[in-house]
Each structure stands twice: as C-alpha cells, then as structure tokens.
Amino acid sequence: MAERTGPVRLEGFGGLPERGLVAGEGVVRSLTFVPRDEAPRLTAVVEDDTALPGRGPALCLVWLGRRRVSGVNAGTRLRFSGMLAHFHGVPTIYNPRYEILAQED
C-alpha cells in the first residue's frame, strides 16, 4: 500500500513543482473579477510576502463558482493549500483551502 504524504510546503514561490499537492503563505496582490455573462470565478494573484510587491514570483488561486470570497482582498495575507497545476504557464490552484492570517502591525 502506498504511503500518503502531506502537501509540499512552499518556501517562497520560486522553483514550484510542475504539479502536486502544495501548501504555502502569501499576500494577495490583485483580484480579477469576471463579467456577469461569464461563469462565476474569482482569481487572486498571491505573492511571497518576503518579495517586493509586484517583483517576486506569484501564483494564482482560483475559486470557481464564486464572484466574491469574504475577507479576501488585495493586501490580505493567506495560508493556502491545494493541487497545483500550470494553466498557460501560470502556477494555479483551483478551489484552494485557505485561512486568512492576522495582519502584522
């Protein structure tokens, strides 16, 4: 019987695996909303919070069937996990598990 392992813990977003179960933390840098005539989805670009905004490696979290996720805004720190895939060369996690982290003062 194969051993079941947990998600790969991401230390920064450089050198992401091609696919697989991953977990990490980052800051939402931008959100993309779709028009009403398209299927509902919300896309958040998340960067490693140790990088300069807009300069570090990023990945996308996509919530299918939702136009809004309460508490998820630009600047929100998240802990997330899910199955990583690459969509058009962009590392993406669809319908991730997530936890909103407290803001540091």
PDB file of N, CA and C in Angstrom:
ATOM      1  N   MET A   1       0.848  -1.173   0.000  1.00  0.00           N
ATOM      2  CA  MET A   1       0.000   0.000   0.000  1.00  0.00           C
ATOM      3  C   MET A   1       0.894   1.237   0.000  1.00  0.00           C
ATOM      4  N   ALA A   2       0.576   2.207  -0.840  1.00  0.00           N
ATOM      5  CA  ALA A   2       1.383   3.417  -0.947  1.00  0.00           C
ATOM      6  C   ALA A   2       1.165   4.313   0.263  1.00  0.00           C
ATOM      7  N   GLU A   3       2.270   4.941   0.695  1.00  0.00           N
ATOM      8  CA  GLU A   3       2.153   5.881   1.799  1.00  0.00           C
ATOM      9  C   GLU A   3       1.537   7.171   1.311  1.00  0.00           C
ATOM     10  N   ARG A   4       0.692   7.740   2.125  1.00  0.00           N
ATOM     11  CA  ARG A   4       0.079   9.023   1.778  1.00  0.00           C
ATOM     12  C   ARG A   4       0.888  10.118   2.451  1.00  0.00           C
ATOM     13  N   THR A   5       1.338  11.060   1.657  1.00  0.00           N
ATOM     14  CA  THR A   5       2.117  12.151   2.214  1.00  0.00           C
ATOM     15  C   THR A   5       1.312  13.430   2.162  1.00  0.00           C
ATOM     16  N   GLY A   6       1.697  14.384   2.993  1.00  0.00           N
ATOM     17  CA  GLY A   6       1.014  15.665   3.030  1.00  0.00           C
ATOM     18  C   GLY A   6       1.485  16.568   1.900  1.00  0.00           C
ATOM     19  N   PRO A   7       0.956  17.784   1.893  1.00  0.00           N
ATOM     20  CA  PRO A   7       1.329  18.717   0.835  1.00  0.00           C
ATOM     21  C   PRO A   7       2.788  19.149   0.947  1.00  0.00           C
ATOM     22  N   VAL A   8       3.382  19.490  -0.182  1.00  0.00           N
ATOM     23  CA  VAL A   8       4.726  20.044  -0.205  1.00  0.00           C
ATOM     24  C   VAL A   8       4.633  21.464   0.318  1.00  0.00           C
ATOM     25  N   ARG A   9       5.399  21.785   1.333  1.00  0.00           N
ATOM     26  CA  ARG A   9       5.391  23.124   1.929  1.00  0.00           C
ATOM     27  C   ARG A   9       6.254  24.044   1.078  1.00  0.00           C
ATOM     28  N   LEU A  10       5.677  25.129   0.596  1.00  0.00           N
ATOM     29  CA  LEU A  10       6.389  26.070  -0.250  1.00  0.00           C
ATOM     30  C   LEU A  10       7.192  27.046   0.598  1.00  0.00           C
ATOM     31  N   GLU A  11       8.460  27.169   0.317  1.00  0.00           N
ATOM     32  CA  GLU A  11       9.314  28.180   0.946  1.00  0.00           C
ATOM     33  C   GLU A  11       9.613  29.183  -0.157  1.00  0.00           C
ATOM     34  N   GLY A  12       8.802  30.231  -0.240  1.00  0.00           N
ATOM     35  CA  GLY A  12       8.885  31.141  -1.380  1.00  0.00           C
ATOM     36  C   GLY A  12       8.204  30.477  -2.565  1.00  0.00           C
ATOM     37  N   PHE A  13       8.042  31.202  -3.643  1.00  0.00           N
ATOM     38  CA  PHE A  13       7.330  30.647  -4.788  1.00  0.00           C
ATOM     39  C   PHE A  13       8.248  30.359  -5.967  1.00  0.00           C
ATOM     40  N   GLY A  14       9.541  30.472  -5.775  1.00  0.00           N
ATOM     41  CA  GLY A  14      10.474  30.113  -6.837  1.00  0.00           C
ATOM     42  C   GLY A  14      10.626  28.603  -6.877  1.00  0.00           C
ATOM     43  N   GLY A  15      10.817  28.050  -8.046  1.00  0.00           N
ATOM     44  CA  GLY A  15      11.031  26.613  -8.168  1.00  0.00           C
ATOM     45  C   GLY A  15       9.850  25.762  -7.767  1.00  0.00           C
ATOM     46  N   LEU A  16       8.640  26.193  -8.135  1.00  0.00           N
ATOM     47  CA  LEU A  16       7.441  25.415  -7.813  1.00  0.00           C
ATOM     48  C   LEU A  16       7.445  24.098  -8.576  1.00  0.00           C
ATOM     49  N   PRO A  17       6.886  23.055  -7.976  1.00  0.00           N
ATOM     50  CA  PRO A  17       6.785  21.795  -8.722  1.00  0.00           C
ATOM     51  C   PRO A  17       5.818  21.946  -9.898  1.00  0.00           C
ATOM     52  N   GLU A  18       5.934  21.075 -10.870  1.00  0.00           N
ATOM     53  CA  GLU A  18       5.056  21.132 -12.043  1.00  0.00           C
ATOM     54  C   GLU A  18       3.598  20.879 -11.648  1.00  0.00           C
ATOM     55  N   ARG A  19       3.397  19.975 -10.718  1.00  0.00           N
ATOM     56  CA  ARG A  19       2.058  19.683 -10.196  1.00  0.00           C
ATOM     57  C   ARG A  19       2.184  18.951  -8.883  1.00  0.00           C
ATOM     58  N   GLY A  20       1.096  18.906  -8.149  1.00  0.00           N
ATOM     59  CA  GLY A  20       1.093  18.189  -6.880  1.00  0.00           C
ATOM     60  C   GLY A  20       0.438  19.002  -5.788  1.00  0.00           C
ATOM     61  N   LEU A  21       0.230  18.368  -4.663  1.00  0.00           N
ATOM     62  CA  LEU A  21      -0.397  18.986  -3.506  1.00  0.00           C
ATOM     63  C   LEU A  21       0.632  19.875  -2.814  1.00  0.00           C
ATOM     64  N   VAL A  22       0.294  21.165  -2.644  1.00  0.00           N
ATOM     65  CA  VAL A  22       1.215  22.129  -2.039  1.00  0.00           C
ATOM     66  C   VAL A  22       0.492  22.944  -0.970  1.00  0.00           C
ATOM     67  N   ALA A  23       1.267  23.577  -0.108  1.00  0.00           N
ATOM     68  CA  ALA A  23       0.741  24.482   0.910  1.00  0.00           C
ATOM     69  C   ALA A  23       1.722  25.633   1.046  1.00  0.00           C
ATOM     70  N   GLY A  24       1.204  26.823   1.318  1.00  0.00           N
ATOM     71  CA  GLY A  24       2.080  27.972   1.472  1.00  0.00           C
ATOM     72  C   GLY A  24       1.353  29.159   2.056  1.00  0.00           C
ATOM     73  N   GLU A  25       2.081  30.272   2.141  1.00  0.00           N
ATOM     74  CA  GLU A  25       1.520  31.524   2.629  1.00  0.00           C
ATOM     75  C   GLU A  25       1.953  32.636   1.693  1.00  0.00           C
ATOM     76  N   GLY A  26       1.114  33.656   1.594  1.00  0.00           N
ATOM     77  CA  GLY A  26       1.464  34.787   0.761  1.00  0.00           C
ATOM     78  C   GLY A  26       0.471  35.917   0.927  1.00  0.00           C
ATOM     79  N   VAL A  27       0.698  36.970   0.149  1.00  0.00           N
ATOM     80  CA  VAL A  27      -0.134  38.168   0.188  1.00  0.00           C
ATOM     81  C   VAL A  27      -0.874  38.303  -1.129  1.00  0.00           C
ATOM     82  N   VAL A  28      -2.175  38.584  -1.065  1.00  0.00           N
ATOM     83  CA  VAL A  28      -2.963  38.818  -2.272  1.00  0.00           C
ATOM     84  C   VAL A  28      -2.540  40.165  -2.842  1.00  0.00           C
ATOM     85  N   ARG A  29      -2.034  40.165  -4.064  1.00  0.00           N
ATOM     86  CA  ARG A  29      -1.596  41.402  -4.712  1.00  0.00           C
ATOM     87  C   ARG A  29      -2.663  41.971  -5.636  1.00  0.00           C
ATOM     88  N   SER A  30      -3.495  41.099  -6.208  1.00  0.00           N
ATOM     89  CA  SER A  30      -4.570  41.595  -7.069  1.00  0.00           C
ATOM     90  C   SER A  30      -5.676  40.559  -7.163  1.00  0.00           C
ATOM     91  N   LEU A  31      -6.868  41.042  -7.498  1.00  0.00           N
ATOM     92  CA  LEU A  31      -8.041  40.190  -7.719  1.00  0.00           C
ATOM     93  C   LEU A  31      -8.575  40.470  -9.108  1.00  0.00           C
ATOM     94  N   THR A  32      -9.072  39.434  -9.765  1.00  0.00           N
ATOM     95  CA  THR A  32      -9.696  39.581 -11.072  1.00  0.00           C
ATOM     96  C   THR A  32     -11.127  39.081 -10.980  1.00  0.00           C
ATOM     97  N   PHE A  33     -12.046  39.959 -11.342  1.00  0.00           N
ATOM     98  CA  PHE A  33     -13.466  39.628 -11.351  1.00  0.00           C
ATOM     99  C   PHE A  33     -13.890  39.435 -12.800  1.00  0.00           C
ATOM    100  N   VAL A  34     -14.840  38.562 -13.051  1.00  0.00           N
ATOM    101  CA  VAL A  34     -15.313  38.337 -14.413  1.00  0.00           C
ATOM    102  C   VAL A  34     -16.675  38.996 -14.606  1.00  0.00           C
ATOM    103  N   PRO A  35     -17.013  39.337 -15.860  1.00  0.00           N
ATOM    104  CA  PRO A  35     -18.326  39.945 -16.132  1.00  0.00           C
ATOM    105  C   PRO A  35     -19.469  38.984 -15.790  1.00  0.00           C
ATOM    106  N   ARG A  36     -20.640  39.547 -15.592  1.00  0.00           N
ATOM    107  CA  ARG A  36     -21.828  38.755 -15.229  1.00  0.00           C
ATOM    108  C   ARG A  36     -22.187  37.693 -16.261  1.00  0.00           C
ATOM    109  N   ASP A  37     -21.841  37.922 -17.536  1.00  0.00           N
ATOM    110  CA  ASP A  37     -22.231  36.953 -18.568  1.00  0.00           C
ATOM    111  C   ASP A  37     -21.263  35.766 -18.660  1.00  0.00           C
ATOM    112  N   GLU A  38     -20.214  35.741 -17.852  1.00  0.00           N
ATOM    113  CA  GLU A  38     -19.290  34.605 -17.802  1.00  0.00           C
ATOM    114  C   GLU A  38     -19.578  33.765 -16.557  1.00  0.00           C
ATOM    115  N   ALA A  39     -19.124  32.529 -16.594  1.00  0.00           N
ATOM    116  CA  ALA A  39     -19.280  31.657 -15.426  1.00  0.00           C
ATOM    117  C   ALA A  39     -18.558  32.289 -14.240  1.00  0.00           C
ATOM    118  N   PRO A  40     -19.167  32.260 -13.048  1.00  0.00           N
ATOM    119  CA  PRO A  40     -18.550  32.905 -11.894  1.00  0.00           C
ATOM    120  C   PRO A  40     -17.206  32.284 -11.533  1.00  0.00           C
ATOM    121  N   ARG A  41     -16.232  33.157 -11.268  1.00  0.00           N
ATOM    122  CA  ARG A  41     -14.938  32.742 -10.734  1.00  0.00           C
ATOM    123  C   ARG A  41     -14.227  33.979 -10.215  1.00  0.00           C
ATOM    124  N   LEU A  42     -13.416  33.782  -9.224  1.00  0.00           N
ATOM    125  CA  LEU A  42     -12.603  34.848  -8.649  1.00  0.00           C
ATOM    126  C   LEU A  42     -11.164  34.376  -8.674  1.00  0.00           C
ATOM    127  N   THR A  43     -10.281  35.203  -9.206  1.00  0.00           N
ATOM    128  CA  THR A  43      -8.862  34.869  -9.288  1.00  0.00           C
ATOM    129  C   THR A  43      -8.064  35.842  -8.431  1.00  0.00           C
ATOM    130  N   ALA A  44      -7.224  35.305  -7.557  1.00  0.00           N
ATOM    131  CA  ALA A  44      -6.343  36.120  -6.727  1.00  0.00           C
ATOM    132  C   ALA A  44      -4.898  35.793  -7.093  1.00  0.00           C
ATOM    133  N   VAL A  45      -4.106  36.826  -7.368  1.00  0.00           N
ATOM    134  CA  VAL A  45      -2.670  36.648  -7.570  1.00  0.00           C
ATOM    135  C   VAL A  45      -2.018  36.793  -6.207  1.00  0.00           C
ATOM    136  N   VAL A  46      -1.300  35.755  -5.796  1.00  0.00           N
ATOM    137  CA  VAL A  46      -0.673  35.723  -4.478  1.00  0.00           C
ATOM    138  C   VAL A  46       0.837  35.674  -4.661  1.00  0.00           C
ATOM    139  N   GLU A  47       1.527  36.565  -3.922  1.00  0.00           N
ATOM    140  CA  GLU A  47       2.987  36.604  -3.955  1.00  0.00           C
ATOM    141  C   GLU A  47       3.544  36.232  -2.594  1.00  0.00           C
ATOM    142  N   ASP A  48       4.756  35.745  -2.619  1.00  0.00           N
ATOM    143  CA  ASP A  48       5.500  35.505  -1.394  1.00  0.00           C
ATOM    144  C   ASP A  48       5.652  36.849  -0.696  1.00  0.00           C
ATOM    145  N   ASP A  49       5.292  36.926   0.575  1.00  0.00           N
ATOM    146  CA  ASP A  49       5.308  38.221   1.246  1.00  0.00           C
ATOM    147  C   ASP A  49       6.708  38.713   1.607  1.00  0.00           C
ATOM    148  N   THR A  50       7.759  37.940   1.309  1.00  0.00           N
ATOM    149  CA  THR A  50       9.120  38.411   1.532  1.00  0.00           C
ATOM    150  C   THR A  50       9.657  39.181   0.330  1.00  0.00           C
ATOM    151  N   ALA A  51       8.970  39.082  -0.804  1.00  0.00           N
ATOM    152  CA  ALA A  51       9.414  39.776  -2.018  1.00  0.00           C
ATOM    153  C   ALA A  51       8.817  41.182  -2.078  1.00  0.00           C
ATOM    154  N   LEU A  52       9.450  42.041  -2.855  1.00  0.00           N
ATOM    155  CA  LEU A  52       8.880  43.365  -3.094  1.00  0.00           C
ATOM    156  C   LEU A  52       7.593  43.211  -3.888  1.00  0.00           C
ATOM    157  N   PRO A  53       6.561  43.987  -3.558  1.00  0.00           N
ATOM    158  CA  PRO A  53       5.288  43.865  -4.278  1.00  0.00           C
ATOM    159  C   PRO A  53       5.471  43.995  -5.798  1.00  0.00           C
ATOM    160  N   GLY A  54       4.928  43.027  -6.510  1.00  0.00           N
ATOM    161  CA  GLY A  54       4.992  43.035  -7.966  1.00  0.00           C
ATOM    162  C   GLY A  54       6.302  42.544  -8.550  1.00  0.00           C
ATOM    163  N   ARG A  55       7.245  42.154  -7.716  1.00  0.00           N
ATOM    164  CA  ARG A  55       8.570  41.765  -8.208  1.00  0.00           C
ATOM    165  C   ARG A  55       8.911  40.299  -7.959  1.00  0.00           C
ATOM    166  N   GLY A  56       8.181  39.672  -7.060  1.00  0.00           N
ATOM    167  CA  GLY A  56       8.507  38.296  -6.719  1.00  0.00           C
ATOM    168  C   GLY A  56       7.699  37.300  -7.526  1.00  0.00           C
ATOM    169  N   PRO A  57       8.065  36.030  -7.439  1.00  0.00           N
ATOM    170  CA  PRO A  57       7.265  35.003  -8.095  1.00  0.00           C
ATOM    171  C   PRO A  57       5.864  34.957  -7.484  1.00  0.00           C
ATOM    172  N   ALA A  58       4.894  34.614  -8.290  1.00  0.00           N
ATOM    173  CA  ALA A  58       3.496  34.607  -7.846  1.00  0.00           C
ATOM    174  C   ALA A  58       2.802  33.349  -8.341  1.00  0.00           C
ATOM    175  N   LEU A  59       1.660  33.080  -7.757  1.00  0.00           N
ATOM    176  CA  LEU A  59       0.780  32.028  -8.255  1.00  0.00           C
ATOM    177  C   LEU A  59      -0.649  32.510  -8.152  1.00  0.00           C
ATOM    178  N   CYS A  60      -1.540  31.830  -8.835  1.00  0.00           N
ATOM    179  CA  CYS A  60      -2.957  32.211  -8.846  1.00  0.00           C
ATOM    180  C   CYS A  60      -3.770  31.222  -8.024  1.00  0.00           C
ATOM    181  N   LEU A  61      -4.682  31.776  -7.246  1.00  0.00           N
ATOM    182  CA  LEU A  61      -5.698  30.981  -6.566  1.00  0.00           C
ATOM    183  C   LEU A  61      -7.009  31.304  -7.260  1.00  0.00           C
ATOM    184  N   VAL A  62      -7.723  30.278  -7.714  1.00  0.00           N
ATOM    185  CA  VAL A  62      -8.967  30.487  -8.454  1.00  0.00           C
ATOM    186  C   VAL A  62     -10.103  29.769  -7.746  1.00  0.00           C
ATOM    187  N   TRP A  63     -11.123  30.550  -7.389  1.00  0.00           N
ATOM    188  CA  TRP A  63     -12.328  29.976  -6.802  1.00  0.00           C
ATOM    189  C   TRP A  63     -13.375  29.908  -7.899  1.00  0.00           C
ATOM    190  N   LEU A  64     -13.708  28.705  -8.339  1.00  0.00           N
ATOM    191  CA  LEU A  64     -14.723  28.512  -9.378  1.00  0.00           C
ATOM    192  C   LEU A  64     -16.103  28.568  -8.745  1.00  0.00           C
ATOM    193  N   GLY A  65     -17.055  29.184  -9.450  1.00  0.00           N
ATOM    194  CA  GLY A  65     -18.424  29.262  -8.957  1.00  0.00           C
ATOM    195  C   GLY A  65     -18.646  30.372  -7.948  1.00  0.00           C
ATOM    196  N   ARG A  66     -17.655  31.235  -7.771  1.00  0.00           N
ATOM    197  CA  ARG A  66     -17.789  32.320  -6.793  1.00  0.00           C
ATOM    198  C   ARG A  66     -17.355  33.633  -7.436  1.00  0.00           C
ATOM    199  N   ARG A  67     -18.051  34.676  -7.132  1.00  0.00           N
ATOM    200  CA  ARG A  67     -17.684  36.009  -7.605  1.00  0.00           C
ATOM    201  C   ARG A  67     -16.991  36.809  -6.501  1.00  0.00           C
ATOM    202  N   ARG A  68     -17.108  36.317  -5.270  1.00  0.00           N
ATOM    203  CA  ARG A  68     -16.506  37.004  -4.130  1.00  0.00           C
ATOM    204  C   ARG A  68     -16.193  35.968  -3.069  1.00  0.00           C
ATOM    205  N   VAL A  69     -15.095  36.181  -2.358  1.00  0.00           N
ATOM    206  CA  VAL A  69     -14.746  35.355  -1.204  1.00  0.00           C
ATOM    207  C   VAL A  69     -14.582  36.322  -0.045  1.00  0.00           C
ATOM    208  N   SER A  70     -15.440  36.224   0.934  1.00  0.00           N
ATOM    209  CA  SER A  70     -15.447  37.151   2.061  1.00  0.00           C
ATOM    210  C   SER A  70     -14.078  37.204   2.740  1.00  0.00           C
ATOM    211  N   GLY A  71     -13.571  38.432   2.921  1.00  0.00           N
ATOM    212  CA  GLY A  71     -12.297  38.633   3.597  1.00  0.00           C
ATOM    213  C   GLY A  71     -11.081  38.598   2.702  1.00  0.00           C
ATOM    214  N   VAL A  72     -11.232  38.135   1.455  1.00  0.00           N
ATOM    215  CA  VAL A  72     -10.100  38.071   0.537  1.00  0.00           C
ATOM    216  C   VAL A  72     -10.102  39.336  -0.317  1.00  0.00           C
ATOM    217  N   ASN A  73      -9.117  40.189  -0.054  1.00  0.00           N
ATOM    218  CA  ASN A  73      -8.959  41.459  -0.754  1.00  0.00           C
ATOM    219  C   ASN A  73      -7.483  41.661  -1.049  1.00  0.00           C
ATOM    220  N   ALA A  74      -7.149  42.649  -1.864  1.00  0.00           N
ATOM    221  CA  ALA A  74      -5.744  42.985  -2.098  1.00  0.00           C
ATOM    222  C   ALA A  74      -5.116  43.345  -0.759  1.00  0.00           C
ATOM    223  N   GLY A  75      -3.950  42.773  -0.481  1.00  0.00           N
ATOM    224  CA  GLY A  75      -3.250  43.026   0.777  1.00  0.00           C
ATOM    225  C   GLY A  75      -3.515  41.998   1.858  1.00  0.00           C
ATOM    226  N   THR A  76      -4.465  41.098   1.649  1.00  0.00           N
ATOM    227  CA  THR A  76      -4.785  40.067   2.644  1.00  0.00           C
ATOM    228  C   THR A  76      -3.699  38.999   2.647  1.00  0.00           C
ATOM    229  N   ARG A  77      -3.246  38.624   3.847  1.00  0.00           N
ATOM    230  CA  ARG A  77      -2.293  37.515   3.982  1.00  0.00           C
ATOM    231  C   ARG A  77      -3.095  36.225   4.116  1.00  0.00           C
ATOM    232  N   LEU A  78      -2.716  35.225   3.323  1.00  0.00           N
ATOM    233  CA  LEU A  78      -3.418  33.941   3.311  1.00  0.00           C
ATOM    234  C   LEU A  78      -2.455  32.786   3.556  1.00  0.00           C
ATOM    235  N   ARG A  79      -2.963  31.758   4.190  1.00  0.00           N
ATOM    236  CA  ARG A  79      -2.328  30.442   4.196  1.00  0.00           C
ATOM    237  C   ARG A  79      -3.231  29.596   3.313  1.00  0.00           C
ATOM    238  N   PHE A  80      -2.660  28.878   2.376  1.00  0.00           N
ATOM    239  CA  PHE A  80      -3.469  28.137   1.409  1.00  0.00           C
ATOM    240  C   PHE A  80      -2.878  26.761   1.151  1.00  0.00           C
ATOM    241  N   SER A  81      -3.712  25.884   0.616  1.00  0.00           N
ATOM    242  CA  SER A  81      -3.242  24.570   0.174  1.00  0.00           C
ATOM    243  C   SER A  81      -4.175  24.077  -0.919  1.00  0.00           C
ATOM    244  N   GLY A  82      -3.645  23.204  -1.736  1.00  0.00           N
ATOM    245  CA  GLY A  82      -4.436  22.622  -2.813  1.00  0.00           C
ATOM    246  C   GLY A  82      -3.546  21.989  -3.863  1.00  0.00           C
ATOM    247  N   MET A  83      -4.188  21.522  -4.917  1.00  0.00           N
ATOM    248  CA  MET A  83      -3.484  20.843  -6.000  1.00  0.00           C
ATOM    249  C   MET A  83      -2.963  21.877  -6.985  1.00  0.00           C
ATOM    250  N   LEU A  84      -1.645  21.948  -7.124  1.00  0.00           N
ATOM    251  CA  LEU A  84      -1.009  22.900  -8.025  1.00  0.00           C
ATOM    252  C   LEU A  84      -0.987  22.343  -9.439  1.00  0.00           C
ATOM    253  N   ALA A  85      -1.364  23.171 -10.384  1.00  0.00           N
ATOM    254  CA  ALA A  85      -1.274  22.845 -11.807  1.00  0.00           C
ATOM    255  C   ALA A  85      -0.755  24.098 -12.498  1.00  0.00           C
ATOM    256  N   HIS A  86      -0.369  23.966 -13.745  1.00  0.00           N
ATOM    257  CA  HIS A  86       0.074  25.128 -14.521  1.00  0.00           C
ATOM    258  C   HIS A  86      -0.933  25.333 -15.647  1.00  0.00           C
ATOM    259  N   PHE A  87      -1.554  26.505 -15.673  1.00  0.00           N
ATOM    260  CA  PHE A  87      -2.540  26.862 -16.689  1.00  0.00           C
ATOM    261  C   PHE A  87      -1.937  27.973 -17.531  1.00  0.00           C
ATOM    262  N   HIS A  88      -1.661  27.681 -18.801  1.00  0.00           N
ATOM    263  CA  HIS A  88      -0.985  28.619 -19.696  1.00  0.00           C
ATOM    264  C   HIS A  88       0.331  29.098 -19.087  1.00  0.00           C
ATOM    265  N   GLY A  89       1.045  28.204 -18.434  1.00  0.00           N
ATOM    266  CA  GLY A  89       2.338  28.520 -17.857  1.00  0.00           C
ATOM    267  C   GLY A  89       2.299  29.215 -16.511  1.00  0.00           C
ATOM    268  N   VAL A  90       1.106  29.467 -15.974  1.00  0.00           N
ATOM    269  CA  VAL A  90       0.969  30.155 -14.692  1.00  0.00           C
ATOM    270  C   VAL A  90       0.630  29.125 -13.611  1.00  0.00           C
ATOM    271  N   PRO A  91       1.434  29.066 -12.530  1.00  0.00           N
ATOM    272  CA  PRO A  91       1.087  28.131 -11.450  1.00  0.00           C
ATOM    273  C   PRO A  91      -0.247  28.538 -10.823  1.00  0.00           C
ATOM    274  N   THR A  92      -1.159  27.569 -10.748  1.00  0.00           N
ATOM    275  CA  THR A  92      -2.538  27.857 -10.346  1.00  0.00           C
ATOM    276  C   THR A  92      -3.064  26.768  -9.422  1.00  0.00           C
ATOM    277  N   ILE A  93      -3.814  27.192  -8.408  1.00  0.00           N
ATOM    278  CA  ILE A  93      -4.524  26.257  -7.536  1.00  0.00           C
ATOM    279  C   ILE A  93      -6.004  26.594  -7.640  1.00  0.00           C
ATOM    280  N   TYR A  94      -6.798  25.620  -8.049  1.00  0.00           N
ATOM    281  CA  TYR A  94      -8.240  25.807  -8.167  1.00  0.00           C
ATOM    282  C   TYR A  94      -8.917  25.394  -6.870  1.00  0.00           C
ATOM    283  N   ASN A  95      -9.895  26.213  -6.443  1.00  0.00           N
ATOM    284  CA  ASN A  95     -10.678  25.968  -5.229  1.00  0.00           C
ATOM    285  C   ASN A  95      -9.792  25.575  -4.041  1.00  0.00           C
ATOM    286  N   PRO A  96      -8.842  26.465  -3.692  1.00  0.00           N
ATOM    287  CA  PRO A  96      -7.915  26.135  -2.609  1.00  0.00           C
ATOM    288  C   PRO A  96      -8.584  26.161  -1.241  1.00  0.00           C
ATOM    289  N   ARG A  97      -8.016  25.418  -0.321  1.00  0.00           N
ATOM    290  CA  ARG A  97      -8.345  25.609   1.086  1.00  0.00           C
ATOM    291  C   ARG A  97      -7.566  26.843   1.483  1.00  0.00           C
ATOM    292  N   TYR A  98      -8.132  27.668   2.338  1.00  0.00           N
ATOM    293  CA  TYR A  98      -7.421  28.890   2.712  1.00  0.00           C
ATOM    294  C   TYR A  98      -7.772  29.293   4.122  1.00  0.00           C
ATOM    295  N   GLU A  99      -6.884  30.097   4.691  1.00  0.00           N
ATOM    296  CA  GLU A  99      -7.076  30.662   6.020  1.00  0.00           C
ATOM    297  C   GLU A  99      -6.560  32.089   5.949  1.00  0.00           C
ATOM    298  N   ILE A 100      -7.362  33.038   6.396  1.00  0.00           N
ATOM    299  CA  ILE A 100      -6.941  34.427   6.425  1.00  0.00           C
ATOM    300  C   ILE A 100      -6.103  34.629   7.675  1.00  0.00           C
ATOM    301  N   LEU A 101      -4.906  35.181   7.486  1.00  0.00           N
ATOM    302  CA  LEU A 101      -3.981  35.387   8.596  1.00  0.00           C
ATOM    303  C   LEU A 101      -4.097  36.816   9.119  1.00  0.00           C
ATOM    304  N   ALA A 102      -3.851  36.974  10.391  1.00  0.00           N
ATOM    305  CA  ALA A 102      -3.914  38.293  11.016  1.00  0.00           C
ATOM    306  C   ALA A 102      -2.861  39.216  10.422  1.00  0.00           C
ATOM    307  N   GLN A 103      -3.192  40.495  10.300  1.00  0.00           N
ATOM    308  CA  GLN A 103      -2.253  41.482   9.807  1.00  0.00           C
ATOM    309  C   GLN A 103      -1.234  41.790  10.890  1.00  0.00           C
ATOM    310  N   GLU A 104       0.020  41.928  10.471  1.00  0.00           N
ATOM    311  CA  GLU A 104       1.073  42.298  11.422  1.00  0.00           C
ATOM    312  C   GLU A 104       1.101  43.804  11.558  1.00  0.00           C
ATOM    313  N   ASP A 105       1.326  44.285  12.771  1.00  0.00           N
ATOM    314  CA  ASP A 105       1.408  45.739  12.999  1.00  0.00           C
ATOM    315  C   ASP A 105       2.821  46.230  12.879  1.00  0.00           C
TER     316      ASP A 105
END
